[in-house]
C-alpha cells in the first residue's frame, strides 16, 4: 500500500514536467510527509467544449465516489487495488473517464517483523514518479449552489503487487507510469476498463528494478530530513 509519500516539486516544476495547460487554485506546498486526506497535486485532462485540456489541480487524497452522502467514508479509499478495479463500486466510474497522475518524489513503506516496523523511503533517482491515480468530484449538498466549496476534488493512488527486492519490504507498491503511458492514461476520450489497468501494470514493471530505497527514521513532522538515510 501507499499511505505516506513525498512531493517536493513546486507548481512551476510540475507544470513543466507534465506539460500542463492550466493550473487550478489552492495547490499545496511541497511536503515530505503527505498523509491520507491531505491536499495533493494531481494532473488530469478534461474536455468540455473544444480540445482536451491538461490541468494541475489540488485534490483531497482519499477518493469519495459521487454517490456518497458523506465526505468522510467508513472505509479507506486513499489506495485502490489494480486487481478487479473495473468492478469496484467505489472506483469503476472514475476508471472509465476520470484517471489522473499523482506526482511524487517517492513514498514511505514499513517493513514489519513481529511488532517491529522499520520505515523505508522508496524513490527514483531522477525526477518525480508518476503514480497512476483516479479522481472524483464530490458534491457537498449542504452548501449552496453558489458556494465555491460545494465541489470537492478527491483522488486515490492505484496499487499493485510488489516484485523483486521491494516485495521484501511490503507486498504492495504504487502503480507507477512511464512517460510514454501518461497520455493514454489521462485521455478522457479513452474509456478505461480492466484491460487498460492491466496494460498500465505491465508498463510499470520495468520501472520497479530501477527504484532505490533506504531505511529512514521515524516519519514524523515534515521536512527534507525525513528522507535522509539512517546511519547505523
XYZ file of N, CA and C in Angstrom:
696
model
N 0.834 -1.188 0.000
C 0.000 0.000 0.000
C 0.868 1.237 0.000
N 0.272 2.374 -0.173
C 0.993 3.645 -0.141
C 0.208 4.585 0.757
N 0.682 4.756 1.997
C -0.033 5.575 2.958
C 0.665 6.870 3.319
N 1.877 7.056 2.848
C 2.618 8.310 3.027
C 3.529 8.497 1.822
N 3.619 9.722 1.336
C 4.569 9.950 0.251
C 5.127 11.358 0.305
N 6.063 11.627 -0.601
C 6.793 12.896 -0.639
C 6.594 13.541 -1.998
N 6.319 14.832 -2.012
C 6.293 15.602 -3.258
C 6.940 16.956 -2.988
N 8.166 17.123 -3.480
C 8.908 18.358 -3.203
C 8.912 19.319 -4.384
N 8.424 18.884 -5.536
C 8.394 19.768 -6.703
C 7.378 20.887 -6.498
N 7.727 22.074 -6.946
C 6.828 23.217 -6.867
C 5.835 23.177 -8.024
N 4.837 24.042 -7.957
C 3.855 24.110 -9.031
C 4.510 24.381 -10.387
N 5.417 25.362 -10.517
C 6.074 25.572 -11.824
C 6.837 24.339 -12.301
N 7.467 23.606 -11.364
C 8.162 22.369 -11.739
C 7.189 21.378 -12.371
N 6.038 21.184 -11.727
C 5.063 20.205 -12.197
C 4.446 20.615 -13.517
N 4.210 21.910 -13.697
C 3.679 22.412 -14.970
C 4.632 22.054 -16.104
N 5.938 22.241 -15.851
C 6.937 21.952 -16.888
C 7.060 20.449 -17.143
N 7.154 19.664 -16.085
C 7.383 18.222 -16.224
C 6.225 17.537 -16.930
N 4.996 17.945 -16.585
C 3.823 17.257 -17.111
C 3.125 18.026 -18.231
N 3.757 19.090 -18.717
C 3.238 19.845 -19.863
C 1.791 20.269 -19.622
N 1.577 20.931 -18.486
C 0.236 21.324 -18.048
C -0.233 22.581 -18.778
N -1.514 22.614 -19.141
C -2.096 23.773 -19.822
C -2.636 24.811 -18.842
N -3.354 24.349 -17.801
C -3.950 25.276 -16.846
C -3.684 24.804 -15.419
N -3.611 25.769 -14.515
C -3.323 25.482 -13.111
C -4.491 25.946 -12.252
N -4.983 25.065 -11.398
C -6.088 25.392 -10.518
C -5.637 26.184 -9.302
N -6.574 26.442 -8.410
C -6.291 27.221 -7.209
C -5.969 26.296 -6.034
N -5.249 26.851 -5.072
C -5.018 26.146 -3.816
C -4.057 24.982 -3.885
N -3.119 25.013 -4.841
C -2.142 23.924 -4.919
C -1.324 23.885 -3.633
N -1.094 22.702 -3.072
C -0.369 22.613 -1.807
C 1.125 22.884 -1.962
N 1.743 23.276 -0.866
C 3.188 23.456 -0.831
C 3.866 22.088 -0.841
N 5.160 22.031 -1.191
C 5.884 20.762 -1.114
C 5.774 20.146 0.279
N 5.725 18.830 0.334
C 5.588 18.133 1.610
C 6.400 16.841 1.589
N 7.050 16.558 2.719
C 7.822 15.325 2.876
C 7.087 14.318 3.747
N 5.819 14.600 4.013
C 5.027 13.681 4.827
C 3.549 13.865 4.486
N 3.187 13.469 3.268
C 1.801 13.588 2.820
C 1.011 12.420 3.382
N -0.121 12.738 4.017
C -0.966 11.727 4.651
C -2.326 11.683 3.967
N -3.035 10.557 4.101
C -4.393 10.495 3.556
C -5.268 11.643 4.050
N -6.069 12.176 3.181
C -6.966 13.327 3.297
C -6.229 14.666 3.180
N -4.887 14.658 3.116
C -4.156 15.900 2.851
C -4.424 16.357 1.420
N -4.262 17.655 1.135
C -4.345 18.110 -0.254
C -3.099 17.698 -1.024
N -3.288 17.225 -2.256
C -2.174 16.788 -3.092
C -2.343 17.353 -4.499
N -1.248 17.541 -5.235
C -1.372 17.949 -6.631
C -1.699 16.746 -7.507
N -2.619 16.918 -8.432
C -2.960 15.859 -9.383
C -2.976 16.445 -10.785
N -2.562 15.636 -11.745
C -2.613 16.001 -13.158
C -3.773 15.240 -13.789
N -4.641 15.945 -14.481
C -5.773 15.305 -15.145
C -6.063 16.022 -16.458
N -6.866 15.386 -17.284
C -7.293 16.010 -18.530
C -8.809 16.071 -18.573
N -9.329 17.166 -19.065
C -10.775 17.323 -19.168
C -11.135 17.885 -20.527
N -12.383 17.661 -20.921
C -12.849 18.120 -22.222
C -14.295 18.558 -22.085
N -14.548 19.821 -22.279
C -15.918 20.326 -22.238
C -16.340 20.703 -23.658
N -16.057 21.915 -24.032
C -16.325 22.351 -25.403
C -14.991 22.760 -26.019
N -14.503 21.954 -26.936
C -13.212 22.259 -27.537
C -12.203 21.160 -27.257
N -10.922 21.499 -27.347
C -9.876 20.488 -27.203
C -9.699 20.028 -25.754
N -9.026 18.918 -25.610
C -8.693 18.403 -24.280
C -7.700 19.343 -23.610
N -7.913 19.595 -22.314
C -7.049 20.491 -21.541
C -6.390 19.684 -20.425
N -5.070 19.776 -20.335
C -4.342 19.116 -19.249
C -4.215 20.092 -18.080
N -4.681 19.661 -16.921
C -4.784 20.554 -15.768
C -3.990 20.027 -14.577
N -3.505 20.954 -13.790
C -2.893 20.647 -12.496
C -3.828 21.197 -11.432
N -4.352 20.308 -10.586
C -5.339 20.701 -9.597
C -4.956 20.181 -8.212
N -5.547 20.772 -7.198
C -5.394 20.289 -5.824
C -6.559 19.358 -5.508
N -6.252 18.196 -4.943
C -7.290 17.230 -4.606
C -7.101 16.724 -3.186
N -8.177 16.258 -2.602
C -8.123 15.618 -1.283
C -7.729 14.162 -1.491
N -6.652 13.733 -0.801
C -6.162 12.375 -1.014
C -7.011 11.369 -0.231
N -7.983 10.838 -0.866
C -8.916 9.790 -0.441
C -10.159 9.994 -1.291
N -10.310 9.139 -2.279
C -11.383 9.327 -3.256
C -12.751 9.101 -2.620
N -13.670 10.015 -2.916
C -15.052 9.898 -2.452
C -15.940 9.771 -3.690
N -16.597 8.636 -3.880
C -17.464 8.476 -5.057
C -18.579 9.512 -5.058
N -19.016 9.881 -6.229
C -20.044 10.911 -6.339
C -21.346 10.517 -5.660
N -21.607 9.200 -5.514
C -22.855 8.762 -4.892
C -22.820 8.792 -3.367
N -21.649 9.049 -2.788
C -21.538 9.058 -1.331
C -22.288 10.245 -0.724
N -22.940 10.015 0.401
C -23.647 11.090 1.089
C -22.724 11.887 2.001
N -21.574 11.291 2.353
C -20.642 11.935 3.283
C -19.264 12.033 2.663
N -18.523 13.070 3.053
C -17.141 13.213 2.592
C -16.234 12.205 3.292
N -16.502 11.947 4.554
C -15.700 11.000 5.320
C -16.340 9.629 5.236
N -15.624 8.687 4.619
C -16.157 7.349 4.424
C -15.783 6.425 5.578
N -16.481 5.311 5.676
C -16.210 4.333 6.742
C -15.082 3.379 6.344
N -14.673 3.431 5.095
C -13.608 2.546 4.623
C -12.545 3.392 3.913
N -11.272 2.957 3.924
C -10.198 3.765 3.326
C -10.243 3.740 1.811
N -10.035 4.888 1.191
C -10.027 4.971 -0.271
C -8.828 5.773 -0.780
N -7.769 5.871 0.033
C -6.583 6.572 -0.450
C -5.788 5.685 -1.409
N -6.024 4.372 -1.351
C -5.458 3.420 -2.310
C -6.584 2.650 -2.973
N -6.316 2.203 -4.200
C -7.265 1.366 -4.940
C -6.484 0.215 -5.560
N -6.866 -1.007 -5.274
C -6.164 -2.172 -5.811
C -6.393 -2.286 -7.317
N -5.324 -2.525 -8.058
C -5.435 -2.637 -9.517
C -6.259 -3.855 -9.924
N -6.166 -4.899 -9.134
C -6.895 -6.118 -9.458
C -8.404 -5.901 -9.265
N -9.170 -6.192 -10.301
C -10.617 -6.053 -10.199
C -11.107 -4.630 -10.074
N -10.294 -3.678 -10.488
C -10.654 -2.266 -10.318
C -11.923 -1.908 -11.098
N -12.098 -2.514 -12.258
C -13.240 -2.186 -13.113
C -14.574 -2.633 -12.528
N -14.545 -3.511 -11.528
C -15.798 -3.976 -10.921
C -16.025 -3.375 -9.535
N -15.127 -2.508 -9.092
C -15.262 -1.886 -7.778
C -16.306 -0.771 -7.819
N -17.293 -0.834 -6.955
C -18.347 0.182 -6.952
C -17.794 1.569 -6.634
N -16.738 1.623 -5.827
C -16.179 2.918 -5.432
C -15.337 3.553 -6.534
N -14.764 2.718 -7.424
C -13.755 3.237 -8.353
C -14.076 3.071 -9.839
N -15.043 2.233 -10.207
C -15.211 1.917 -11.626
C -15.642 3.126 -12.450
N -16.445 4.013 -11.883
C -16.863 5.203 -12.639
C -15.671 6.113 -12.918
N -14.773 6.237 -11.955
C -13.580 7.060 -12.157
C -12.638 6.417 -13.161
N -12.515 5.101 -13.106
C -11.664 4.398 -14.063
C -12.128 4.645 -15.489
N -13.420 4.725 -15.685
C -13.973 4.882 -17.033
C -13.511 6.164 -17.703
N -13.426 7.265 -16.969
C -13.078 8.519 -17.630
C -12.474 9.585 -16.749
N -12.125 9.251 -15.519
C -11.542 10.228 -14.601
C -10.262 9.658 -13.997
N -9.261 9.517 -14.864
C -7.962 8.992 -14.439
C -6.983 10.143 -14.265
N -6.050 9.981 -13.354
C -5.132 11.068 -13.010
C -3.721 10.536 -12.816
N -2.788 11.449 -12.832
C -1.409 11.173 -12.417
C -1.171 11.938 -11.125
N -0.588 11.253 -10.159
C -0.240 11.873 -8.882
C 1.281 11.897 -8.781
N 1.887 13.083 -8.893
C 3.352 13.172 -8.866
C 3.901 12.958 -7.457
N 5.060 12.323 -7.372
C 5.706 12.091 -6.089
C 7.204 11.927 -6.285
N 7.985 12.373 -5.298
C 9.420 12.067 -5.293
C 9.628 10.595 -4.965
N 8.767 10.095 -4.106
C 8.855 8.723 -3.642
C 7.844 8.520 -2.527
N 7.905 7.351 -1.907
C 6.933 7.054 -0.864
C 7.590 6.273 0.266
N 6.919 6.250 1.402
C 7.402 5.506 2.565
C 6.682 4.165 2.648
N 7.418 3.164 3.079
C 6.811 1.870 3.356
C 7.471 1.282 4.589
N 6.677 0.550 5.363
C 7.172 -0.026 6.614
C 7.304 -1.541 6.477
N 8.508 -2.035 6.773
C 8.749 -3.483 6.797
C 8.477 -3.977 8.211
N 7.558 -4.917 8.318
C 7.121 -5.377 9.634
C 7.665 -6.764 9.934
N 8.323 -6.878 11.066
C 8.782 -8.170 11.589
C 8.305 -8.255 13.032
N 7.333 -9.126 13.269
C 6.746 -9.175 14.604
C 6.072 -7.855 14.931
N 6.490 -7.232 16.008
C 5.942 -5.943 16.409
C 6.819 -4.776 15.974
N 7.931 -5.086 15.321
C 8.853 -4.032 14.899
C 8.574 -3.592 13.466
N 8.403 -2.278 13.279
C 8.161 -1.716 11.954
C 9.310 -0.780 11.596
N 9.963 -1.053 10.462
C 11.100 -0.263 10.015
C 10.702 0.516 8.772
N 10.756 1.857 8.821
C 10.352 2.657 7.657
C 11.460 2.750 6.604
N 11.053 2.705 5.346
C 11.955 2.884 4.210
C 11.411 3.982 3.315
N 12.345 4.695 2.672
C 11.956 5.650 1.638
C 12.313 5.042 0.295
N 11.311 4.921 -0.583
C 11.476 4.290 -1.888
C 11.305 5.369 -2.947
N 12.277 5.485 -3.856
C 12.269 6.641 -4.754
C 12.960 6.323 -6.070
N 12.842 7.262 -6.980
C 13.520 7.201 -8.271
C 14.666 8.185 -8.240
N 15.748 7.843 -8.892
C 16.937 8.687 -8.788
C 16.785 10.074 -9.385
N 16.078 10.193 -10.523
C 15.988 11.491 -11.191
C 14.540 11.807 -11.542
N 14.065 12.930 -11.055
C 12.716 13.379 -11.386
C 11.641 12.672 -10.585
N 10.417 13.156 -10.711
C 9.315 12.595 -9.930
C 8.820 11.273 -10.504
N 8.152 10.515 -9.671
C 7.448 9.317 -10.091
C 6.005 9.722 -10.396
N 5.447 9.146 -11.443
C 4.054 9.418 -11.795
C 3.195 8.246 -11.332
N 2.543 8.396 -10.189
C 1.638 7.361 -9.714
C 0.355 7.382 -10.543
N -0.138 6.209 -10.897
C -1.437 6.121 -11.558
C -2.528 6.342 -10.517
N -3.437 7.252 -10.827
C -4.499 7.562 -9.877
C -5.845 7.692 -10.550
N -6.857 7.855 -9.735
C -8.217 8.133 -10.183
C -8.715 9.347 -9.419
N -9.693 10.055 -10.009
C -10.262 11.187 -9.286
C -11.779 11.165 -9.374
N -12.397 11.936 -8.493
C -13.850 12.056 -8.480
C -14.212 13.418 -7.901
N -15.240 14.023 -8.456
C -15.787 15.258 -7.897
C -16.955 14.891 -6.981
N -16.859 15.331 -5.716
C -17.930 15.052 -4.754
C -18.682 16.340 -4.463
N -19.990 16.269 -4.528
C -20.849 17.445 -4.319
C -21.335 17.472 -2.884
N -20.993 18.551 -2.180
C -21.457 18.753 -0.812
C -22.837 19.406 -0.869
N -23.863 18.605 -0.671
C -25.231 19.100 -0.812
C -25.676 19.997 0.333
N -24.848 20.101 1.373
C -25.180 21.008 2.474
C -24.827 22.451 2.133
N -24.088 22.654 1.034
C -23.672 24.000 0.645
C -24.515 24.496 -0.522
N -24.673 25.796 -0.580
C -25.492 26.424 -1.614
C -24.875 26.256 -2.992
N -25.710 26.374 -4.022
C -25.247 26.208 -5.396
C -24.182 27.229 -5.782
N -24.211 28.396 -5.139
C -23.224 29.423 -5.476
C -22.025 29.422 -4.541
N -21.906 28.408 -3.667
C -20.770 28.288 -2.755
C -19.610 27.646 -3.505
N -18.466 28.340 -3.593
C -17.333 27.774 -4.348
C -16.781 26.490 -3.736
N -17.131 26.198 -2.493
C -16.630 24.992 -1.844
C -17.619 23.816 -1.923
N -18.654 23.971 -2.757
C -19.656 22.902 -2.826
C -19.117 21.655 -3.531
N -18.099 21.837 -4.399
C -17.494 20.706 -5.090
C -16.110 20.418 -4.505
N -15.843 19.156 -4.204
C -14.556 18.741 -3.636
C -13.930 17.725 -4.590
N -12.720 18.017 -5.050
C -11.989 17.084 -5.902
C -11.236 16.107 -5.007
N -11.453 14.815 -5.230
C -10.814 13.779 -4.415
C -10.076 12.799 -5.328
N -9.070 12.115 -4.779
C -8.246 11.243 -5.615
C -7.711 10.055 -4.826
N -7.332 9.019 -5.562
C -6.741 7.826 -4.960
C -5.529 7.390 -5.765
N -4.623 6.651 -5.129
C -3.449 6.075 -5.787
C -3.695 4.582 -5.985
N -3.509 4.112 -7.206
C -3.692 2.692 -7.508
C -2.455 1.910 -7.061
N -2.658 0.728 -6.512
C -1.546 -0.127 -6.085
C -1.579 -1.448 -6.832
N -0.424 -2.118 -6.847
C -0.304 -3.418 -7.499
C 0.645 -4.287 -6.691
N 0.826 -5.538 -7.122
C 1.732 -6.447 -6.423
C 3.169 -5.949 -6.511
N 3.894 -6.045 -5.417
C 5.321 -5.724 -5.415
C 6.104 -6.864 -6.056
N 7.211 -6.523 -6.691
C 8.094 -7.525 -7.284
C 9.535 -7.229 -6.874
N 10.405 -8.209 -7.066
C 11.823 -8.017 -6.779
C 12.102 -7.696 -5.328
N 13.103 -6.849 -5.112
C 13.530 -6.513 -3.753
C 12.451 -5.772 -2.973
N 11.602 -5.017 -3.678
C 10.565 -4.270 -2.971
C 9.566 -5.202 -2.299
N 9.411 -6.394 -2.838
C 8.490 -7.354 -2.233
C 8.985 -7.815 -0.861
N 10.277 -7.645 -0.597
C 10.817 -7.999 0.717
C 10.431 -6.966 1.775
N 10.069 -5.767 1.325
C 9.651 -4.722 2.263
C 8.150 -4.796 2.507
N 7.373 -4.871 1.433
C 5.916 -4.931 1.532
C 5.383 -5.600 0.271
N 4.217 -6.223 0.369
C 3.690 -6.962 -0.784
C 2.943 -6.099 -1.793
N 2.777 -4.791 -1.500
C 2.093 -3.887 -2.422
C 2.976 -2.676 -2.704
N 2.847 -2.140 -3.917
C 3.530 -0.912 -4.307
C 2.569 -0.039 -5.103
N 2.815 1.286 -5.135
C 2.004 2.135 -6.002
C 2.251 1.782 -7.468
N 1.237 1.922 -8.287
C 1.364 1.692 -9.722
C 2.010 2.927 -10.347
N 3.183 2.738 -10.942
C 3.965 3.845 -11.496
C 3.921 3.816 -13.011
N 3.671 4.959 -13.632
C 3.515 5.031 -15.080
C 4.766 5.599 -15.743
N 5.292 4.924 -16.765
C 6.393 5.513 -17.540
C 5.864 6.655 -18.392
N 6.717 7.616 -18.763
C 6.248 8.788 -19.525
C 5.480 8.438 -20.793
N 5.858 7.354 -21.458
C 5.182 7.011 -22.710
C 3.748 6.530 -22.484
N 3.362 6.298 -21.229
C 1.997 5.852 -20.940
C 1.135 6.974 -20.370
N 1.714 8.130 -20.100
C 0.971 9.214 -19.445
C -0.241 9.651 -20.274
N -0.033 9.894 -21.559
C -1.113 10.439 -22.388
C -2.293 9.480 -22.485
N -2.008 8.204 -22.664
C -3.097 7.220 -22.752
C -3.862 7.146 -21.443
N -3.139 7.172 -20.329
C -3.796 7.063 -19.034
C -4.707 8.260 -18.770
N -4.288 9.437 -19.167
C -5.050 10.654 -18.879
C -6.169 10.913 -19.880
N -6.104 10.326 -21.054
C -7.022 10.634 -22.153
C -8.488 10.432 -21.742
N -9.277 11.502 -21.625
C -10.675 11.367 -21.205
C -11.560 10.727 -22.271
N -11.066 10.679 -23.521
C -11.835 10.053 -24.603
C -11.619 8.541 -24.663
N -10.642 8.053 -23.917
C -10.357 6.628 -23.892
C -11.102 5.996 -22.723
N -12.063 5.139 -23.027
C -12.856 4.504 -21.968
C -11.986 3.528 -21.187
N -11.830 3.798 -19.911
C -10.984 2.961 -19.071
C -11.692 1.689 -18.652
N -10.992 0.558 -18.787
C -11.523 -0.722 -18.338
C -10.395 -1.514 -17.696
N -10.664 -2.761 -17.315
C -9.640 -3.557 -16.654
C -8.451 -3.826 -17.570
N -8.701 -3.901 -18.873
C -7.609 -4.100 -19.819
C -6.613 -2.946 -19.775
N -7.114 -1.712 -19.660
C -6.226 -0.552 -19.571
C -5.398 -0.610 -18.293
N -6.038 -1.004 -17.198
C -5.310 -1.133 -15.933
C -4.211 -2.182 -16.068
N -4.542 -3.301 -16.663
C -3.554 -4.374 -16.828
C -2.404 -3.929 -17.726
N -2.699 -3.130 -18.745
C -1.642 -2.584 -19.597
C -0.731 -1.646 -18.796
N -1.337 -0.840 -17.920
C -0.550 0.064 -17.081
C 0.358 -0.709 -16.141
N -0.167 -1.787 -15.561
C 0.641 -2.625 -14.671
C 1.825 -3.207 -15.437
N 1.579 -3.727 -16.638
C 2.652 -4.302 -17.450
C 3.697 -3.240 -17.811
N 3.232 -2.013 -18.131
C 4.152 -0.935 -18.491
C 4.997 -0.492 -17.302
N 4.466 -0.676 -16.096
C 5.180 -0.235 -14.894
C 6.281 -1.203 -14.468
N 6.172 -2.463 -14.863
C 7.089 -3.488 -14.344
C 8.568 -3.171 -14.578
N 8.957 -2.690 -15.779
C 10.382 -2.390 -15.980
C 10.907 -1.259 -15.092
N 10.019 -0.432 -14.557
C 10.451 0.670 -13.706
C 10.841 0.199 -12.311
N 10.228 -0.880 -11.850
C 10.403 -1.298 -10.462
C 11.863 -1.587 -10.111
N 12.624 -2.311 -10.925
C 14.024 -2.577 -10.560
C 14.910 -1.332 -10.536
N 14.450 -0.228 -11.147
C 15.252 0.997 -11.180
C 15.080 1.838 -9.922
N 14.122 1.480 -9.072
C 13.875 2.259 -7.865
C 14.945 1.978 -6.816
N 15.261 2.990 -6.043
C 16.212 2.847 -4.929
C 15.448 2.961 -3.619
N 16.009 2.415 -2.562
C 15.355 2.532 -1.256
C 16.403 2.489 -0.156
N 16.060 3.107 0.961
C 16.938 3.088 2.136
C 16.107 3.272 3.389
N 16.643 2.810 4.497
C 15.958 2.953 5.779
C 16.006 4.405 6.234
N 14.912 4.862 6.812
C 14.840 6.218 7.347
C 14.396 6.154 8.809
N 14.450 7.299 9.472
C 13.997 7.380 10.857
C 12.486 7.492 10.937
N 11.972 7.774 12.115
C 10.515 7.912 12.289
C 9.943 8.965 11.331
N 8.828 8.644 10.703
C 8.206 9.557 9.740
C 7.224 10.446 10.500
N 7.794 11.436 11.160
C 7.013 12.397 11.941
C 7.310 13.800 11.439
N 6.518 14.770 11.841
C 6.722 16.156 11.449
C 6.751 16.288 9.927
N 7.565 17.203 9.411
C 7.617 17.420 7.970
C 8.895 18.176 7.629
N 9.612 17.688 6.649
C 10.830 18.349 6.213
C 11.728 17.384 5.470
N 12.691 17.914 4.707
C 13.562 17.057 3.897
C 14.424 16.099 4.709
N 14.574 16.377 6.003
C 15.370 15.466 6.834
C 14.713 14.103 6.987
N 13.408 14.014 6.720
C 12.701 12.739 6.874
C 13.217 11.684 5.903
N 13.732 12.096 4.746
C 14.155 11.108 3.756
C 15.648 10.804 3.839
N 16.336 11.369 4.828
C 17.756 11.092 4.985
C 17.966 9.661 5.466
N 18.964 8.949 4.922
C 19.199 7.564 5.355
C 19.614 7.481 6.814
N 19.184 6.432 7.480
C 19.611 6.159 8.841
C 21.054 5.684 8.793
N 21.862 6.225 9.678
C 23.265 5.818 9.765
C 23.419 4.817 10.916
N 23.719 3.579 10.571
C 23.880 2.549 11.608
C 25.335 2.498 12.058
